[in-house]
Coordinates of C-alpha atoms in Angstrom, one line a residue:
X1 CA 207.5 -105.1 -29.4
X2 CA 204.4 -105.7 -27.2
X3 CA 202.5 -101.6 -26.9
X4 CA 199.3 -102.5 -25.1
X5 CA 197.7 -104.4 -22.4
X6 CA 195.9 -106.7 -25.1
X7 CA 199.1 -107.6 -27.1
X8 CA 201.1 -109.0 -23.8
X9 CA 198.2 -110.9 -22.3
X10 CA 197.5 -112.8 -25.6
X11 CA 201.4 -113.6 -25.7
X12 CA 201.9 -116.4 -23.0
X13 CA 205.0 -116.4 -21.8
X14 CA 204.7 -119.9 -21.1
X15 CA 204.2 -121.4 -24.2
X16 CA 204.8 -118.6 -26.4
X17 CA 206.8 -120.2 -29.5
X18 CA 208.4 -119.4 -32.2
X19 CA 210.6 -117.0 -30.4
X20 CA 214.5 -117.5 -28.2
X21 CA 213.0 -116.8 -24.9
X22 CA 210.2 -118.1 -22.7
X23 CA 209.5 -119.1 -19.4
X24 CA 210.5 -122.9 -20.0
X25 CA 213.6 -121.9 -22.1
X26 CA 215.2 -119.7 -19.0
X27 CA 214.2 -122.0 -16.7
X28 CA 216.3 -124.9 -18.7
X29 CA 218.9 -122.1 -19.2
X30 CA 219.4 -121.7 -15.8
X31 CA 219.3 -117.8 -16.5
X32 CA 219.6 -115.9 -12.9
X33 CA 219.2 -112.2 -14.8
X34 CA 218.6 -110.6 -17.9
X35 CA 218.2 -107.3 -19.6
X36 CA 215.2 -106.3 -21.3
X37 CA 215.6 -104.2 -24.6
X38 CA 213.4 -100.9 -23.7
X39 CA 214.0 -100.8 -28.0
X40 CA 212.3 -98.4 -30.5
X41 CA 213.6 -98.0 -34.0
X42 CA 215.7 -95.7 -35.4
X43 CA 213.1 -93.8 -37.0
X44 CA 211.6 -92.8 -34.4
X45 CA 213.8 -90.3 -33.4
X46 CA 212.7 -86.7 -33.8
X47 CA 209.7 -88.2 -33.5
X48 CA 207.9 -90.3 -30.9
X49 CA 211.0 -92.5 -29.2
X50 CA 210.3 -91.1 -26.1
X51 CA 206.6 -92.6 -25.9
X52 CA 207.5 -95.5 -27.6
X53 CA 210.5 -95.9 -25.2
X54 CA 207.7 -95.3 -22.4
X55 CA 205.8 -98.2 -23.9
X56 CA 208.5 -101.0 -23.9
X57 CA 209.4 -100.3 -20.4
X58 CA 205.5 -100.1 -19.5
X59 CA 205.7 -103.6 -20.8
X60 CA 208.3 -104.9 -18.8
X61 CA 207.1 -104.0 -15.6
X62 CA 204.0 -105.7 -16.7
X63 CA 205.8 -108.6 -17.7
X64 CA 207.0 -108.6 -13.9
X65 CA 203.8 -108.2 -12.7
X66 CA 201.9 -111.3 -14.4
X67 CA 204.5 -113.4 -13.8
X68 CA 205.7 -112.6 -10.3
X69 CA 206.9 -116.8 -9.4
X70 CA 209.1 -116.4 -12.3
X71 CA 210.2 -112.1 -12.9
X72 CA 211.0 -109.4 -10.2
X73 CA 212.1 -106.3 -11.3
X74 CA 215.2 -104.7 -10.1
X75 CA 216.6 -101.3 -10.3
X76 CA 220.3 -102.1 -8.1
X77 CA 223.2 -104.9 -7.5
X78 CA 222.5 -106.0 -4.4
X79 CA 218.9 -105.9 -2.8
X80 CA 218.1 -106.1 0.9
X81 CA 217.3 -109.2 2.3
X82 CA 214.1 -108.3 4.0
X83 CA 211.3 -108.4 1.2
X84 CA 210.8 -104.9 -0.9
X85 CA 208.3 -104.0 -3.8
X86 CA 209.2 -105.4 -7.0
X87 CA 210.9 -102.2 -8.4
X88 CA 213.6 -102.1 -5.3
X89 CA 214.8 -105.3 -4.8
X90 CA 218.2 -106.3 -6.2
X91 CA 219.8 -108.6 -8.5
X92 CA 221.4 -110.8 -5.8
X93 CA 218.3 -110.7 -3.5
X94 CA 216.5 -112.5 -7.2
X95 CA 218.8 -115.0 -7.2
X96 CA 218.3 -116.1 -3.7
X97 CA 214.8 -116.3 -4.0
X98 CA 215.0 -118.0 -7.4
X99 CA 213.5 -115.4 -9.5
X100 CA 214.7 -114.0 -13.1
X101 CA 216.6 -110.5 -11.7
X102 CA 215.0 -107.8 -15.0
X103 CA 216.4 -104.9 -15.4
X104 CA 215.5 -102.9 -18.2
X105 CA 218.6 -101.1 -21.0
X106 CA 217.1 -98.8 -22.9
X107 CA 218.8 -99.4 -26.2
X108 CA 219.5 -96.0 -28.3
X109 CA 220.4 -92.8 -27.2
X110 CA 217.6 -91.6 -29.6
X111 CA 215.2 -92.1 -26.8
X112 CA 216.2 -89.8 -24.8
X113 CA 215.6 -87.3 -27.5
X114 CA 218.3 -85.2 -26.6
X115 CA 216.9 -84.0 -22.8
X116 CA 218.8 -84.9 -20.0
X117 CA 215.9 -84.7 -18.1
X118 CA 213.7 -87.2 -20.0
X119 CA 217.3 -89.3 -18.9
X120 CA 216.9 -88.6 -16.1
X121 CA 212.9 -89.8 -15.6
X122 CA 214.4 -93.1 -17.7
X123 CA 216.4 -93.5 -14.7
X124 CA 213.7 -93.0 -12.2
X125 CA 211.4 -95.5 -14.4
X126 CA 214.1 -98.3 -13.6
X127 CA 216.6 -98.0 -16.7
X128 CA 220.1 -99.0 -15.4
X129 CA 222.0 -98.9 -19.5
X130 CA 221.2 -96.8 -21.8
X131 CA 223.3 -97.5 -25.2
X132 CA 224.4 -94.2 -26.3
X133 CA 223.4 -95.0 -30.1
X134 CA 221.8 -97.8 -31.9
X135 CA 222.2 -98.0 -35.8
X136 CA 222.0 -94.2 -36.0
X137 CA 224.1 -90.9 -35.0
X138 CA 222.4 -88.9 -32.0
X139 CA 222.5 -85.7 -32.5
X140 CA 225.5 -86.0 -29.6
X141 CA 227.2 -89.5 -30.2
X142 CA 227.9 -91.1 -33.5
X143 CA 227.0 -94.9 -34.4
X144 CA 229.0 -97.7 -35.8
X145 CA 228.3 -97.0 -39.3
X146 CA 230.2 -93.7 -39.4
X147 CA 233.4 -97.0 -39.3
X148 CA 232.2 -98.0 -42.4
X149 CA 231.3 -95.1 -44.2
X150 CA 227.8 -95.0 -44.2
X151 CA 226.8 -92.8 -41.9
X152 CA 228.8 -89.1 -41.6
X153 CA 230.7 -88.3 -38.3
X154 CA 229.0 -85.8 -36.6
X155 CA 230.2 -85.4 -33.5
X156 CA 233.5 -86.8 -33.7
X157 CA 232.8 -89.5 -31.3
X158 CA 231.1 -87.5 -28.4
X159 CA 229.8 -83.8 -28.7
X160 CA 230.0 -81.3 -25.7
X161 CA 226.5 -82.5 -24.8
X162 CA 227.5 -86.1 -25.5
X163 CA 229.9 -85.8 -22.5
X164 CA 227.8 -83.9 -20.4
X165 CA 225.1 -87.6 -21.4
X166 CA 228.2 -89.0 -20.1
X167 CA 228.6 -87.9 -17.0
X168 CA 224.8 -86.9 -15.8
X169 CA 224.5 -90.8 -16.3
X170 CA 228.0 -91.1 -14.2
X171 CA 225.7 -88.9 -11.6
X172 CA 222.8 -90.9 -11.9
X173 CA 224.5 -94.9 -11.3
X174 CA 223.5 -95.9 -15.3
X175 CA 225.8 -98.2 -17.1
X176 CA 227.2 -96.8 -19.9
X177 CA 226.6 -99.1 -23.1
X178 CA 228.4 -99.1 -26.0
X179 CA 227.3 -101.7 -28.3
X180 CA 226.2 -99.9 -31.7
X181 CA 228.7 -96.6 -31.2
X182 CA 231.5 -96.1 -33.4
X183 CA 235.4 -96.5 -32.4
X184 CA 235.4 -92.7 -31.9
X185 CA 232.5 -92.8 -29.5
X186 CA 234.0 -96.1 -27.3
X187 CA 237.3 -94.2 -26.6
X188 CA 235.5 -91.2 -26.0
X189 CA 233.4 -92.7 -23.6
X190 CA 236.2 -95.0 -21.7
X191 CA 238.0 -92.2 -21.5
X192 CA 235.6 -89.6 -20.1
X193 CA 233.8 -91.7 -17.7
X194 CA 234.7 -92.5 -14.0
X195 CA 232.8 -95.8 -14.5
X196 CA 233.4 -99.0 -16.1
X197 CA 231.0 -99.0 -19.1
X198 CA 229.7 -102.2 -21.1
X199 CA 229.2 -103.4 -24.4
X200 CA 226.1 -105.0 -23.9
X201 CA 226.5 -107.2 -27.3
X202 CA 229.4 -107.5 -28.9
X203 CA 232.1 -109.5 -30.0
X204 CA 235.8 -109.3 -31.0
X205 CA 237.0 -107.0 -34.3
X206 CA 240.2 -109.1 -34.4
X207 CA 238.3 -112.6 -35.5
X208 CA 235.5 -111.2 -36.9
X209 CA 236.2 -107.7 -38.7
X210 CA 232.2 -106.9 -38.1
X211 CA 232.4 -103.3 -37.2
X212 CA 229.6 -103.4 -34.6
X213 CA 232.6 -105.8 -33.1
X214 CA 235.5 -104.4 -30.5
X215 CA 239.2 -103.9 -31.8
X216 CA 241.8 -104.7 -29.6
X217 CA 243.0 -101.3 -29.2
X218 CA 239.2 -101.0 -27.2
X219 CA 239.9 -103.9 -25.4
X220 CA 243.1 -102.6 -24.0
X221 CA 241.2 -99.6 -23.0
X222 CA 238.6 -102.0 -21.1
X223 CA 241.3 -103.8 -19.4
X224 CA 242.1 -100.3 -18.3
X225 CA 238.7 -99.2 -17.0
X226 CA 237.5 -102.2 -15.7
X227 CA 234.9 -102.1 -18.3
X228 CA 233.2 -105.1 -19.6
X229 CA 232.4 -106.7 -23.5
X230 CA 229.4 -108.9 -23.4
X231 CA 229.8 -111.0 -26.4
X232 CA 227.1 -111.2 -29.0
X233 CA 225.8 -114.8 -30.4
X234 CA 224.3 -113.0 -34.1
X235 CA 226.0 -114.9 -36.6
X236 CA 226.8 -112.5 -38.7
X237 CA 229.2 -110.6 -35.8
X238 CA 230.8 -114.1 -34.9
X239 CA 231.4 -115.8 -38.5
X240 CA 231.2 -112.7 -40.2
X241 CA 229.0 -115.0 -42.5
X242 CA 225.3 -116.4 -42.2
X243 CA 227.1 -119.5 -40.3
X244 CA 228.2 -120.3 -37.2
X245 CA 229.3 -122.3 -34.3
X246 CA 229.0 -122.5 -30.3
X247 CA 232.4 -123.2 -30.8
X248 CA 233.3 -119.9 -32.6
X249 CA 231.3 -117.7 -29.9
X250 CA 233.6 -119.0 -27.2
X251 CA 237.0 -118.3 -29.6
X252 CA 235.4 -114.9 -29.1
X253 CA 235.1 -115.3 -25.1
X254 CA 239.0 -116.6 -25.4
X255 CA 240.1 -113.7 -27.5
X256 CA 238.5 -110.7 -25.3
X257 CA 239.8 -112.8 -22.1
X258 CA 243.5 -113.0 -23.6
X259 CA 243.3 -109.2 -24.7
X260 CA 241.1 -107.2 -22.2
X261 CA 241.2 -109.9 -18.8
X262 CA 239.1 -112.8 -17.6
X263 CA 237.1 -110.2 -15.8
X264 CA 236.1 -107.9 -18.8
X265 CA 233.7 -110.9 -20.8
X266 CA 229.9 -112.0 -20.7
X267 CA 227.5 -113.3 -22.3
X268 CA 225.9 -110.7 -24.5
X269 CA 223.2 -113.2 -26.1
X270 CA 221.6 -110.7 -28.3
X271 CA 218.7 -113.5 -28.2
X272 CA 215.1 -112.2 -29.8
X273 CA 216.7 -109.6 -31.8
X274 CA 218.8 -111.4 -34.3
X275 CA 217.9 -113.7 -37.2
X276 CA 220.9 -116.0 -37.2
X277 CA 222.4 -117.7 -34.4
X278 CA 224.7 -119.9 -33.8
X279 CA 224.7 -124.3 -34.1
X280 CA 224.2 -125.3 -30.3
X281 CA 223.1 -121.7 -29.6
X282 CA 219.6 -121.4 -31.0
X283 CA 218.2 -120.2 -28.1
X284 CA 218.4 -119.6 -24.1
X285 CA 217.9 -123.3 -23.1
X286 CA 221.4 -123.6 -24.7
X287 CA 223.8 -121.4 -22.9
X288 CA 224.9 -124.7 -20.0
X289 CA 226.2 -126.2 -23.4
X290 CA 228.3 -123.1 -23.7
X291 CA 229.1 -122.7 -20.0
X292 CA 230.6 -126.9 -20.6
X293 CA 232.3 -125.6 -23.9
X294 CA 234.3 -123.1 -21.6
X295 CA 235.1 -125.8 -19.2
X296 CA 236.4 -127.8 -21.2
X297 CA 238.9 -125.3 -22.7
X298 CA 240.2 -125.0 -19.1
X299 CA 238.5 -121.5 -17.8
X300 CA 238.0 -121.5 -14.1
X301 CA 234.6 -121.9 -12.6
X302 CA 236.0 -118.2 -10.9
X303 CA 236.4 -117.2 -15.0
X304 CA 232.7 -119.0 -15.8
X305 CA 231.0 -117.7 -12.9
X306 CA 232.5 -114.1 -14.1
X307 CA 231.1 -114.2 -17.5
X308 CA 228.1 -115.2 -16.6
X309 CA 227.7 -112.6 -13.9
X310 CA 229.8 -111.7 -11.8
X311 CA 231.6 -109.4 -13.8
X312 CA 228.6 -107.4 -14.6
X313 CA 227.6 -107.3 -11.0
X314 CA 230.9 -105.8 -10.5
X315 CA 230.5 -103.1 -13.2
X316 CA 226.9 -102.7 -11.7
X317 CA 227.7 -102.2 -8.4
X318 CA 231.2 -99.9 -9.1
X319 CA 228.8 -97.6 -11.4
X320 CA 226.2 -97.5 -8.4
X321 CA 229.4 -96.3 -6.3
X322 CA 230.3 -93.7 -8.9
X323 CA 226.8 -92.3 -8.7
X324 CA 226.4 -89.1 -6.8
X325 CA 222.8 -87.9 -6.6
X326 CA 223.7 -85.2 -4.0
X327 CA 225.8 -83.5 -6.9
X328 CA 224.1 -80.9 -9.0
X329 CA 222.8 -82.9 -12.2
X330 CA 223.8 -81.8 -15.7
X331 CA 221.4 -79.0 -16.9
X332 CA 222.8 -76.8 -20.1
X333 CA 220.5 -78.2 -23.0
X334 CA 221.6 -79.1 -25.9
X335 CA 222.5 -76.2 -28.9
X336 CA 218.9 -75.7 -30.7
X337 CA 221.0 -75.2 -33.7
X338 CA 221.9 -79.2 -33.3
X339 CA 218.4 -80.3 -33.1
X340 CA 216.3 -81.5 -36.4
X341 CA 212.8 -79.1 -35.9
X342 CA 210.6 -80.6 -38.0
X343 CA 208.6 -82.0 -35.3
X344 CA 209.6 -80.5 -32.5
X345 CA 208.7 -76.9 -30.7
X346 CA 211.7 -75.1 -29.1
X347 CA 210.2 -73.5 -25.9
X348 CA 212.8 -72.8 -23.3
X349 CA 215.8 -71.6 -26.0
X350 CA 216.3 -67.8 -26.6
X351 CA 214.6 -67.6 -29.8
X352 CA 211.4 -69.8 -29.3
X353 CA 208.0 -67.5 -29.2
X354 CA 206.4 -67.7 -26.1
X355 CA 203.9 -65.8 -24.2
X356 CA 205.9 -66.8 -20.6
X357 CA 209.2 -65.0 -22.3
X358 CA 208.6 -61.5 -20.4
X359 CA 210.1 -60.3 -17.0
X360 CA 208.5 -61.9 -14.2
X361 CA 206.2 -64.5 -16.2
X362 CA 207.5 -67.7 -13.9
X363 CA 206.2 -66.0 -10.7
X364 CA 203.3 -64.7 -12.6
X365 CA 202.3 -68.4 -14.0
X366 CA 203.0 -70.0 -10.6
X367 CA 201.0 -67.4 -8.8
X368 CA 198.4 -68.7 -11.5
X369 CA 198.7 -72.1 -10.6
X370 CA 198.7 -71.6 -6.9
X371 CA 195.3 -69.6 -7.2
X372 CA 194.1 -72.2 -8.9
X373 CA 194.2 -74.9 -6.2
X374 CA 192.8 -72.2 -3.8
X375 CA 196.9 -71.9 -1.7
X376 CA 196.6 -68.0 -2.1

């Protein structure tokens, strides 16, 4: 993770070594678009997760500014044909310009600190998908470690507030990402969401019985809801061993296509997010070799185009169509009792001490501000 100007300027992306991704590798792999993960670890939960998430979004946006010939930060699926500021450009417009469409994905619901206001703010800063959990429960959603028995189920999938998060994501136009969540959370979100969802980097449980992967009964829900599973290349999720091959990744794509349909398949990669990758898929330059393998397996050109981009764009467009900014936002806060409060003030909750709880205090505060500005 880069967290300041000095560090990102030292990392020359045209010559960055010992990584799965740099500009020459992106070009060699014909990468036209990518979600960049604004990720902060689970141990930031209830501490400085929001601050660190903002820093990661800042890095993504400055990367677009530093390499404008290569990257353009985008926030919508289409993009206008006339020139627009970077953050208003869309994916298809970036394709036409020959630049890498760069989107912000926030990987972990702990990054919103159980706040619908933070969720809305991250949307305004460019976030277009949110993974409901990482490898830890949030106060409102359960993660995949619940299914291994390592974590205890706390929300039985989604709590009442978790349902509000899903509804607000639908209203805003944020893609719901179910990578990392428990099976109960997968099913709850798939049934509640009025827009298709994604699994941004998960594989098929039937081929590798790892709880980060998607079981067949969920794949059938993916089919019914027009959702998408983007296959993860991490060896442990592909072969359930430390070694894997490109052919085994193609097996996962085949399986998801068979159970959920060709429109439900995508490439999840997880490059620079994992430590072990299959032989033949060592970095982003190897995508064409996976495409060749799918064509060898008699995938049609339309099916391959779908896995490369069109299936995700279809989901993105459906999420945009469902969104409705004229609708009143979700406003009910999470109950204070569901929050861990060791590093947290409780302003806004009725039991919290405050100098501004008495009747008329809000008006008095506003009047003070207006007087300070010389407006009264």
